[in-house]
């Protein structure tokens, strides 16, 4: 999937999700949006294969899901390929709850 900008987006219905994916080259997974919602998080394009998005936790409090996310950067001396990559995470979460993304940076 090619996600060209920083993204933190919740999808609660199939149509908006399919429309978004059409512009990224991705294929939608099978999701029952009656009971699930999707959260897409991405830092946007990066300059090498050493970047990734890590989810360190999901917790619920008062009907709000807080998803803690951190971008992993390559370490000095790590073997990476110099090419544009598009790291992301797509999470399936219980429907009917508000979602807050706690982005911890790199």
C-alpha positions as YAML, in Angstrom:
chain: A
units: angstrom
residues:
- id: 1
  name: UNK
  ca: [0.00, 0.00, 0.00]
- id: 2
  name: UNK
  ca: [1.30, 3.46, -0.88]
- id: 3
  name: UNK
  ca: [0.27, 6.01, 1.78]
- id: 4
  name: UNK
  ca: [1.76, 9.34, 0.71]
- id: 5
  name: UNK
  ca: [1.05, 11.40, 3.84]
- id: 6
  name: UNK
  ca: [0.86, 11.02, 7.60]
- id: 7
  name: UNK
  ca: [-2.41, 9.29, 8.38]
- id: 8
  name: UNK
  ca: [-4.44, 8.55, 11.51]
- id: 9
  name: UNK
  ca: [-7.86, 7.57, 10.30]
- id: 10
  name: UNK
  ca: [-10.76, 5.47, 11.59]
- id: 11
  name: UNK
  ca: [-13.04, 3.67, 9.13]
- id: 12
  name: UNK
  ca: [-16.47, 2.66, 10.41]
- id: 13
  name: UNK
  ca: [-18.02, 1.73, 7.04]
- id: 14
  name: UNK
  ca: [-16.88, -0.37, 4.08]
- id: 15
  name: UNK
  ca: [-17.46, 2.23, 1.32]
- id: 16
  name: UNK
  ca: [-15.15, 5.01, 2.65]
- id: 17
  name: UNK
  ca: [-12.49, 2.39, 3.41]
- id: 18
  name: UNK
  ca: [-12.69, 0.89, -0.10]
- id: 19
  name: UNK
  ca: [-12.57, 4.38, -1.65]
- id: 20
  name: UNK
  ca: [-9.49, 5.27, 0.39]
- id: 21
  name: UNK
  ca: [-7.74, 2.02, -0.53]
- id: 22
  name: UNK
  ca: [-8.47, 2.53, -4.23]
- id: 23
  name: UNK
  ca: [-6.00, 5.43, -4.18]
- id: 24
  name: UNK
  ca: [-3.27, 3.43, -2.43]
- id: 25
  name: UNK
  ca: [-3.13, 0.22, -4.43]
- id: 26
  name: UNK
  ca: [-4.28, -1.80, -1.42]
- id: 27
  name: UNK
  ca: [-6.95, -4.49, -1.28]
- id: 28
  name: UNK
  ca: [-9.57, -4.38, 1.48]
- id: 29
  name: UNK
  ca: [-9.56, -7.26, 3.96]
- id: 30
  name: UNK
  ca: [-12.82, -8.97, 4.91]
- id: 31
  name: UNK
  ca: [-14.27, -6.94, 7.80]
- id: 32
  name: UNK
  ca: [-17.71, -7.03, 9.40]
- id: 33
  name: UNK
  ca: [-18.25, -3.31, 10.03]
- id: 34
  name: UNK
  ca: [-21.28, -4.11, 12.20]
- id: 35
  name: UNK
  ca: [-18.91, -5.32, 14.93]
- id: 36
  name: UNK
  ca: [-15.47, -3.96, 13.91]
- id: 37
  name: UNK
  ca: [-13.92, -0.65, 12.86]
- id: 38
  name: UNK
  ca: [-10.50, -0.11, 11.31]
- id: 39
  name: UNK
  ca: [-7.73, 2.25, 12.34]
- id: 40
  name: UNK
  ca: [-5.04, 3.12, 9.79]
- id: 41
  name: UNK
  ca: [-1.87, 4.79, 11.07]
- id: 42
  name: UNK
  ca: [1.11, 5.79, 8.93]
- id: 43
  name: UNK
  ca: [3.93, 8.34, 9.21]
- id: 44
  name: UNK
  ca: [3.92, 8.74, 5.42]
- id: 45
  name: UNK
  ca: [6.82, 8.02, 3.06]
- id: 46
  name: UNK
  ca: [10.25, 7.19, 4.45]
- id: 47
  name: UNK
  ca: [13.68, 7.01, 2.79]
- id: 48
  name: UNK
  ca: [14.65, 3.40, 3.55]
- id: 49
  name: UNK
  ca: [13.46, -0.07, 4.52]
- id: 50
  name: UNK
  ca: [14.44, 0.47, 8.16]
- id: 51
  name: UNK
  ca: [11.24, 2.22, 9.24]
- id: 52
  name: UNK
  ca: [8.14, 0.59, 10.72]
- id: 53
  name: UNK
  ca: [5.08, 1.41, 12.81]
- id: 54
  name: UNK
  ca: [4.74, -0.37, 16.15]
- id: 55
  name: UNK
  ca: [1.60, -0.58, 18.26]
- id: 56
  name: UNK
  ca: [2.65, -0.78, 21.90]
- id: 57
  name: UNK
  ca: [-0.81, -0.89, 23.42]
- id: 58
  name: UNK
  ca: [-4.57, -0.58, 23.13]
- id: 59
  name: UNK
  ca: [-6.65, 0.23, 26.19]
- id: 60
  name: UNK
  ca: [-10.27, 1.15, 26.77]
- id: 61
  name: UNK
  ca: [-11.48, 3.63, 29.32]
- id: 62
  name: UNK
  ca: [-14.93, 5.18, 29.42]
- id: 63
  name: UNK
  ca: [-15.87, 3.89, 25.97]
- id: 64
  name: UNK
  ca: [-12.75, 5.39, 24.37]
- id: 65
  name: UNK
  ca: [-10.03, 3.20, 22.86]
- id: 66
  name: UNK
  ca: [-6.53, 4.65, 23.19]
- id: 67
  name: UNK
  ca: [-4.04, 3.17, 20.73]
- id: 68
  name: UNK
  ca: [-0.39, 3.88, 21.53]
- id: 69
  name: UNK
  ca: [1.81, 3.96, 18.42]
- id: 70
  name: UNK
  ca: [5.49, 4.62, 17.82]
- id: 71
  name: UNK
  ca: [7.46, 4.90, 14.60]
- id: 72
  name: UNK
  ca: [10.58, 2.77, 14.61]
- id: 73
  name: UNK
  ca: [13.58, 4.35, 12.86]
- id: 74
  name: UNK
  ca: [16.64, 2.43, 11.68]
- id: 75
  name: UNK
  ca: [19.56, 2.37, 14.08]
- id: 76
  name: UNK
  ca: [22.99, 3.66, 13.11]
- id: 77
  name: UNK
  ca: [24.77, 0.92, 11.17]
- id: 78
  name: UNK
  ca: [21.61, -1.11, 10.59]
- id: 79
  name: UNK
  ca: [21.46, -2.77, 7.16]
- id: 80
  name: UNK
  ca: [18.69, -1.08, 5.18]
- id: 81
  name: UNK
  ca: [17.91, -0.53, 1.52]
- id: 82
  name: UNK
  ca: [17.83, 3.09, 0.33]
- id: 83
  name: UNK
  ca: [14.39, 3.29, -1.29]
- id: 84
  name: UNK
  ca: [11.11, 4.96, -0.53]
- id: 85
  name: UNK
  ca: [8.86, 2.90, 1.74]
- id: 86
  name: UNK
  ca: [5.40, 3.49, 3.18]
- id: 87
  name: UNK
  ca: [5.19, 1.94, 6.68]
- id: 88
  name: UNK
  ca: [1.73, 1.57, 8.19]
- id: 89
  name: UNK
  ca: [-0.44, -0.44, 10.57]
- id: 90
  name: UNK
  ca: [-4.07, -1.34, 9.99]
- id: 91
  name: UNK
  ca: [-5.85, -2.39, 13.18]
- id: 92
  name: UNK
  ca: [-9.24, -4.02, 13.60]
- id: 93
  name: UNK
  ca: [-10.94, -2.67, 16.73]
- id: 94
  name: UNK
  ca: [-14.36, -3.20, 18.34]
- id: 95
  name: UNK
  ca: [-17.03, -0.99, 16.73]
- id: 96
  name: UNK
  ca: [-19.03, 1.62, 18.61]
- id: 97
  name: UNK
  ca: [-16.15, 3.23, 20.47]
- id: 98
  name: UNK
  ca: [-14.30, 6.47, 19.91]
- id: 99
  name: UNK
  ca: [-10.62, 6.03, 19.04]
- id: 100
  name: UNK
  ca: [-7.73, 8.20, 20.20]
- id: 101
  name: UNK
  ca: [-4.23, 7.70, 18.77]
- id: 102
  name: UNK
  ca: [-1.35, 8.42, 21.14]
- id: 103
  name: UNK
  ca: [1.49, 8.89, 18.62]
- id: 104
  name: UNK
  ca: [4.78, 8.69, 20.50]
- id: 105
  name: UNK
  ca: [6.96, 9.73, 17.57]
- id: 106
  name: UNK
  ca: [10.25, 7.98, 16.88]
...
